[in-house]
C-alpha cells in the first residue's frame, strides 16, 4: 500500500505565489501535512484548518482508526478550525469537553453536524445554524464536509455567519 509523502515548506515553492495575509485551507487526509508546517504557515497566512486528517492513523491491518488530536496548543495561531461531530465522538459519545479544550486556545471553531447543520463555537458563545431541509433520504454523506468548506470559503468575504450559511447550502446541494 502506498502512503503519501509528507509535505514540507520546500514543497510550497511549487505552488502558485501566496501573499502574506492570504487565506490557506489545510485539510490533510491522514497526517501528511506536519503540524510544524501548519504552525510555520500560520506566522504569515490566515489558516483554515480542517483537522480531520490529524485525527486518523493507520492500524496494523491497514484500516483507518480515530486518534486524539495532539496539537491543541498550536491552535492559538489558527484563524478557523473546521471539524465534524464525528471528529469529537469517541466510543460513540460526543466529547464536548474536548471541543472546549480546542476553543480555549482561541480559534473560531465551525462544528458541522451532518443533517442538523453547523455550530460556530467561540470562547464566548455558540451560534447554531440549521441545515437546509432535504426532501430525500441520505445514505452517504461522503464529501459533504469538503463541500461545506468550499461554501464556507466562498462566503467568508460576506462575513462569518454568511460563510457558515453558504457552507450549509453547498453541502445540501452536494447531497
PDB file of C-alpha atoms in Angstrom:
ATOM      1  CA  UNK A   1       0.000   0.000   0.000  1.00  0.00           C
ATOM      2  CA  UNK A   2       1.343   3.430  -0.913  1.00  0.00           C
ATOM      3  CA  UNK A   3       1.338   6.262   1.588  1.00  0.00           C
ATOM      4  CA  UNK A   4       1.637   9.906   0.537  1.00  0.00           C
ATOM      5  CA  UNK A   5       4.869  11.652   1.424  1.00  0.00           C
ATOM      6  CA  UNK A   6       4.614  14.421   3.985  1.00  0.00           C
ATOM      7  CA  UNK A   7       4.562  17.942   2.606  1.00  0.00           C
ATOM      8  CA  UNK A   8       7.323  20.307   3.642  1.00  0.00           C
ATOM      9  CA  UNK A   9       7.829  24.055   3.461  1.00  0.00           C
ATOM     10  CA  UNK A  10      10.083  23.472   0.412  1.00  0.00           C
ATOM     11  CA  UNK A  11       7.166  21.863  -1.415  1.00  0.00           C
ATOM     12  CA  UNK A  12       5.358  25.206  -1.301  1.00  0.00           C
ATOM     13  CA  UNK A  13       7.862  26.638  -3.789  1.00  0.00           C
ATOM     14  CA  UNK A  14       5.979  24.691  -6.478  1.00  0.00           C
ATOM     15  CA  UNK A  15       2.641  26.252  -5.501  1.00  0.00           C
ATOM     16  CA  UNK A  16       1.252  29.457  -7.032  1.00  0.00           C
ATOM     17  CA  UNK A  17       2.507  32.617  -5.335  1.00  0.00           C
ATOM     18  CA  UNK A  18       0.995  33.023  -1.894  1.00  0.00           C
ATOM     19  CA  UNK A  19       0.961  36.543  -0.452  1.00  0.00           C
ATOM     20  CA  UNK A  20       1.308  37.431   3.222  1.00  0.00           C
ATOM     21  CA  UNK A  21      -2.150  37.575   4.742  1.00  0.00           C
ATOM     22  CA  UNK A  22      -3.675  35.193   2.175  1.00  0.00           C
ATOM     23  CA  UNK A  23      -6.048  32.526   3.391  1.00  0.00           C
ATOM     24  CA  UNK A  24      -4.782  28.946   3.214  1.00  0.00           C
ATOM     25  CA  UNK A  25      -7.012  25.903   3.686  1.00  0.00           C
ATOM     26  CA  UNK A  26      -5.207  22.931   5.212  1.00  0.00           C
ATOM     27  CA  UNK A  27      -7.165  19.685   5.117  1.00  0.00           C
ATOM     28  CA  UNK A  28      -4.936  16.612   5.406  1.00  0.00           C
ATOM     29  CA  UNK A  29      -6.266  13.145   4.686  1.00  0.00           C
ATOM     30  CA  UNK A  30      -4.078  11.268   7.175  1.00  0.00           C
ATOM     31  CA  UNK A  31      -1.417  13.458   8.769  1.00  0.00           C
ATOM     32  CA  UNK A  32       0.578  14.127   5.583  1.00  0.00           C
ATOM     33  CA  UNK A  33       0.967  17.804   6.469  1.00  0.00           C
ATOM     34  CA  UNK A  34       3.011  18.172   9.633  1.00  0.00           C
ATOM     35  CA  UNK A  35       1.714  20.364  12.425  1.00  0.00           C
ATOM     36  CA  UNK A  36       5.124  22.058  12.341  1.00  0.00           C
ATOM     37  CA  UNK A  37       4.433  23.169   8.771  1.00  0.00           C
ATOM     38  CA  UNK A  38       0.971  24.385   9.789  1.00  0.00           C
ATOM     39  CA  UNK A  39       2.492  26.416  12.626  1.00  0.00           C
ATOM     40  CA  UNK A  40       5.113  27.882  10.274  1.00  0.00           C
ATOM     41  CA  UNK A  41       2.488  28.841   7.699  1.00  0.00           C
ATOM     42  CA  UNK A  42       0.277  30.431  10.364  1.00  0.00           C
ATOM     43  CA  UNK A  43       3.014  33.009  11.031  1.00  0.00           C
ATOM     44  CA  UNK A  44       2.436  34.564   7.602  1.00  0.00           C
ATOM     45  CA  UNK A  45      -1.003  33.457   6.494  1.00  0.00           C
ATOM     46  CA  UNK A  46      -4.540  33.113   7.784  1.00  0.00           C
ATOM     47  CA  UNK A  47      -5.298  29.415   8.184  1.00  0.00           C
ATOM     48  CA  UNK A  48      -8.498  27.415   7.929  1.00  0.00           C
ATOM     49  CA  UNK A  49      -7.635  24.039   9.394  1.00  0.00           C
ATOM     50  CA  UNK A  50      -9.863  21.019   8.827  1.00  0.00           C
ATOM     51  CA  UNK A  51      -8.331  18.789  11.496  1.00  0.00           C
ATOM     52  CA  UNK A  52      -9.986  15.524  10.491  1.00  0.00           C
ATOM     53  CA  UNK A  53      -6.768  14.177   8.936  1.00  0.00           C
ATOM     54  CA  UNK A  54      -4.905  14.714  12.221  1.00  0.00           C
ATOM     55  CA  UNK A  55      -7.488  12.549  13.977  1.00  0.00           C
ATOM     56  CA  UNK A  56      -6.716   9.491  11.873  1.00  0.00           C
ATOM     57  CA  UNK A  57      -3.971   6.913  11.703  1.00  0.00           C
ATOM     58  CA  UNK A  58      -3.421   3.544  10.053  1.00  0.00           C
ATOM     59  CA  UNK A  59      -3.986   0.367  12.014  1.00  0.00           C
ATOM     60  CA  UNK A  60      -1.617  -2.559  11.512  1.00  0.00           C
ATOM     61  CA  UNK A  61      -4.366  -4.154   9.411  1.00  0.00           C
ATOM     62  CA  UNK A  62      -4.362  -1.130   7.075  1.00  0.00           C
ATOM     63  CA  UNK A  63      -7.612   0.356   8.325  1.00  0.00           C
ATOM     64  CA  UNK A  64      -8.152   3.980   9.268  1.00  0.00           C
ATOM     65  CA  UNK A  65      -8.651   4.424  13.008  1.00  0.00           C
ATOM     66  CA  UNK A  66      -9.501   7.502  15.042  1.00  0.00           C
ATOM     67  CA  UNK A  67      -6.965   9.041  17.420  1.00  0.00           C
ATOM     68  CA  UNK A  68      -6.972  12.137  19.631  1.00  0.00           C
ATOM     69  CA  UNK A  69      -5.578  15.419  18.276  1.00  0.00           C
ATOM     70  CA  UNK A  70      -2.141  16.043  19.752  1.00  0.00           C
ATOM     71  CA  UNK A  71      -1.515  19.604  18.575  1.00  0.00           C
ATOM     72  CA  UNK A  72      -4.097  21.505  20.590  1.00  0.00           C
ATOM     73  CA  UNK A  73      -1.664  24.159  21.878  1.00  0.00           C
ATOM     74  CA  UNK A  74      -0.597  25.185  18.373  1.00  0.00           C
ATOM     75  CA  UNK A  75      -4.205  26.102  17.575  1.00  0.00           C
ATOM     76  CA  UNK A  76      -3.760  29.568  19.079  1.00  0.00           C
ATOM     77  CA  UNK A  77      -2.203  30.635  15.766  1.00  0.00           C
ATOM     78  CA  UNK A  78      -5.089  29.310  13.632  1.00  0.00           C
ATOM     79  CA  UNK A  79      -7.946  31.514  12.446  1.00  0.00           C
ATOM     80  CA  UNK A  80     -10.633  28.851  11.882  1.00  0.00           C
ATOM     81  CA  UNK A  81     -10.931  25.165  12.743  1.00  0.00           C
ATOM     82  CA  UNK A  82     -13.489  23.068  10.908  1.00  0.00           C
ATOM     83  CA  UNK A  83     -14.467  19.696  12.282  1.00  0.00           C
ATOM     84  CA  UNK A  84     -17.481  17.457  12.418  1.00  0.00           C
ATOM     85  CA  UNK A  85     -19.456  15.788  15.171  1.00  0.00           C
ATOM     86  CA  UNK A  86     -17.739  12.541  14.176  1.00  0.00           C
ATOM     87  CA  UNK A  87     -14.360  14.166  14.912  1.00  0.00           C
ATOM     88  CA  UNK A  88     -15.262  14.786  18.549  1.00  0.00           C
ATOM     89  CA  UNK A  89     -17.038  11.466  19.078  1.00  0.00           C
ATOM     90  CA  UNK A  90     -15.100   8.740  20.849  1.00  0.00           C
ATOM     91  CA  UNK A  91     -16.660   5.347  21.585  1.00  0.00           C
ATOM     92  CA  UNK A  92     -19.948   6.648  20.155  1.00  0.00           C
ATOM     93  CA  UNK A  93     -20.137   9.521  22.676  1.00  0.00           C
ATOM     94  CA  UNK A  94     -19.614  13.187  21.635  1.00  0.00           C
ATOM     95  CA  UNK A  95     -16.887  14.730  23.813  1.00  0.00           C
ATOM     96  CA  UNK A  96     -17.867  18.373  24.240  1.00  0.00           C
ATOM     97  CA  UNK A  97     -15.125  18.866  26.845  1.00  0.00           C
ATOM     98  CA  UNK A  98     -12.626  18.045  24.086  1.00  0.00           C
ATOM     99  CA  UNK A  99     -14.275  20.714  21.927  1.00  0.00           C
ATOM    100  CA  UNK A 100     -13.987  23.222  24.802  1.00  0.00           C
ATOM    101  CA  UNK A 101     -10.243  22.474  25.088  1.00  0.00           C
ATOM    102  CA  UNK A 102      -9.813  23.286  21.405  1.00  0.00           C
ATOM    103  CA  UNK A 103     -11.810  26.517  21.658  1.00  0.00           C
ATOM    104  CA  UNK A 104      -9.922  27.746  24.721  1.00  0.00           C
ATOM    105  CA  UNK A 105      -6.842  28.317  22.530  1.00  0.00           C
ATOM    106  CA  UNK A 106      -8.685  30.956  20.558  1.00  0.00           C
ATOM    107  CA  UNK A 107      -9.644  29.749  17.098  1.00  0.00           C
ATOM    108  CA  UNK A 108     -13.179  30.088  15.846  1.00  0.00           C
ATOM    109  CA  UNK A 109     -14.484  26.535  15.548  1.00  0.00           C
ATOM    110  CA  UNK A 110     -17.049  25.527  12.988  1.00  0.00           C
ATOM    111  CA  UNK A 111     -18.598  22.218  14.009  1.00  0.00           C
ATOM    112  CA  UNK A 112     -20.578  20.529  11.247  1.00  0.00           C
ATOM    113  CA  UNK A 113     -23.400  18.322  12.470  1.00  0.00           C
ATOM    114  CA  UNK A 114     -24.491  16.347   9.428  1.00  0.00           C
ATOM    115  CA  UNK A 115     -28.196  16.843   8.739  1.00  0.00           C
ATOM    116  CA  UNK A 116     -28.579  19.109  11.801  1.00  0.00           C
ATOM    117  CA  UNK A 117     -26.475  21.943  10.330  1.00  0.00           C
ATOM    118  CA  UNK A 118     -23.452  23.573  11.941  1.00  0.00           C
ATOM    119  CA  UNK A 119     -22.350  25.494  15.014  1.00  0.00           C
ATOM    120  CA  UNK A 120     -19.964  28.401  15.380  1.00  0.00           C
ATOM    121  CA  UNK A 121     -18.194  27.830  18.695  1.00  0.00           C
ATOM    122  CA  UNK A 122     -16.003  30.505  20.300  1.00  0.00           C
ATOM    123  CA  UNK A 123     -14.717  31.113  23.813  1.00  0.00           C
ATOM    124  CA  UNK A 124     -17.727  33.296  24.424  1.00  0.00           C
ATOM    125  CA  UNK A 125     -20.733  31.710  22.732  1.00  0.00           C
ATOM    126  CA  UNK A 126     -22.225  29.080  20.449  1.00  0.00           C
ATOM    127  CA  UNK A 127     -24.353  30.002  17.441  1.00  0.00           C
ATOM    128  CA  UNK A 128     -26.488  27.329  15.778  1.00  0.00           C
ATOM    129  CA  UNK A 129     -27.082  27.245  12.031  1.00  0.00           C
ATOM    130  CA  UNK A 130     -29.796  24.812  10.983  1.00  0.00           C
ATOM    131  CA  UNK A 131     -29.260  22.716   7.884  1.00  0.00           C
ATOM    132  CA  UNK A 132     -31.472  23.330   4.917  1.00  0.00           C
ATOM    133  CA  UNK A 133     -34.180  20.657   4.728  1.00  0.00           C
ATOM    134  CA  UNK A 134     -33.626  17.771   2.356  1.00  0.00           C
ATOM    135  CA  UNK A 135     -36.520  16.140   0.613  1.00  0.00           C
ATOM    136  CA  UNK A 136     -34.850  12.772   0.322  1.00  0.00           C
ATOM    137  CA  UNK A 137     -33.197  10.123   2.457  1.00  0.00           C
ATOM    138  CA  UNK A 138     -29.409  10.427   2.560  1.00  0.00           C
ATOM    139  CA  UNK A 139     -27.473   7.187   2.726  1.00  0.00           C
ATOM    140  CA  UNK A 140     -23.977   8.561   2.246  1.00  0.00           C
ATOM    141  CA  UNK A 141     -22.665  11.901   3.467  1.00  0.00           C
ATOM    142  CA  UNK A 142     -19.234  11.386   1.882  1.00  0.00           C
ATOM    143  CA  UNK A 143     -17.862  14.676   0.583  1.00  0.00           C
ATOM    144  CA  UNK A 144     -20.423  16.881   2.311  1.00  0.00           C
ATOM    145  CA  UNK A 145     -17.802  18.226   4.740  1.00  0.00           C
ATOM    146  CA  UNK A 146     -15.396  19.129   1.936  1.00  0.00           C
ATOM    147  CA  UNK A 147     -18.246  20.782   0.073  1.00  0.00           C
ATOM    148  CA  UNK A 148     -19.212  22.668   3.247  1.00  0.00           C
ATOM    149  CA  UNK A 149     -15.635  24.016   3.431  1.00  0.00           C
ATOM    150  CA  UNK A 150     -15.834  25.218  -0.186  1.00  0.00           C
ATOM    151  CA  UNK A 151     -19.060  27.099   0.559  1.00  0.00           C
ATOM    152  CA  UNK A 152     -17.618  28.459   3.802  1.00  0.00           C
ATOM    153  CA  UNK A 153     -14.609  29.914   1.998  1.00  0.00           C
ATOM    154  CA  UNK A 154     -16.785  31.239  -0.838  1.00  0.00           C
ATOM    155  CA  UNK A 155     -18.966  33.092   1.675  1.00  0.00           C
ATOM    156  CA  UNK A 156     -16.242  34.348   4.003  1.00  0.00           C
ATOM    157  CA  UNK A 157     -15.885  37.796   2.395  1.00  0.00           C
ATOM    158  CA  UNK A 158     -19.527  38.441   3.318  1.00  0.00           C
ATOM    159  CA  UNK A 159     -18.858  37.642   6.986  1.00  0.00           C
ATOM    160  CA  UNK A 160     -18.576  34.609   9.204  1.00  0.00           C
ATOM    161  CA  UNK A 161     -22.307  33.957   9.589  1.00  0.00           C
ATOM    162  CA  UNK A 162     -22.809  34.149   5.818  1.00  0.00           C
ATOM    163  CA  UNK A 163     -19.864  31.798   5.334  1.00  0.00           C
ATOM    164  CA  UNK A 164     -21.494  29.154   7.533  1.00  0.00           C
ATOM    165  CA  UNK A 165     -24.860  29.593   5.829  1.00  0.00           C
ATOM    166  CA  UNK A 166     -23.222  29.248   2.425  1.00  0.00           C
ATOM    167  CA  UNK A 167     -21.356  26.161   3.635  1.00  0.00           C
ATOM    168  CA  UNK A 168     -24.708  24.639   4.602  1.00  0.00           C
ATOM    169  CA  UNK A 169     -26.158  25.486   1.171  1.00  0.00           C
ATOM    170  CA  UNK A 170     -23.207  23.929  -0.666  1.00  0.00           C
ATOM    171  CA  UNK A 171     -23.388  20.783   1.474  1.00  0.00           C
ATOM    172  CA  UNK A 172     -27.122  20.464   0.756  1.00  0.00           C
ATOM    173  CA  UNK A 173     -26.518  20.814  -2.968  1.00  0.00           C
ATOM    174  CA  UNK A 174     -23.864  18.093  -2.824  1.00  0.00           C
ATOM    175  CA  UNK A 175     -26.250  15.686  -1.149  1.00  0.00           C
TER     176      UNK A 175
END
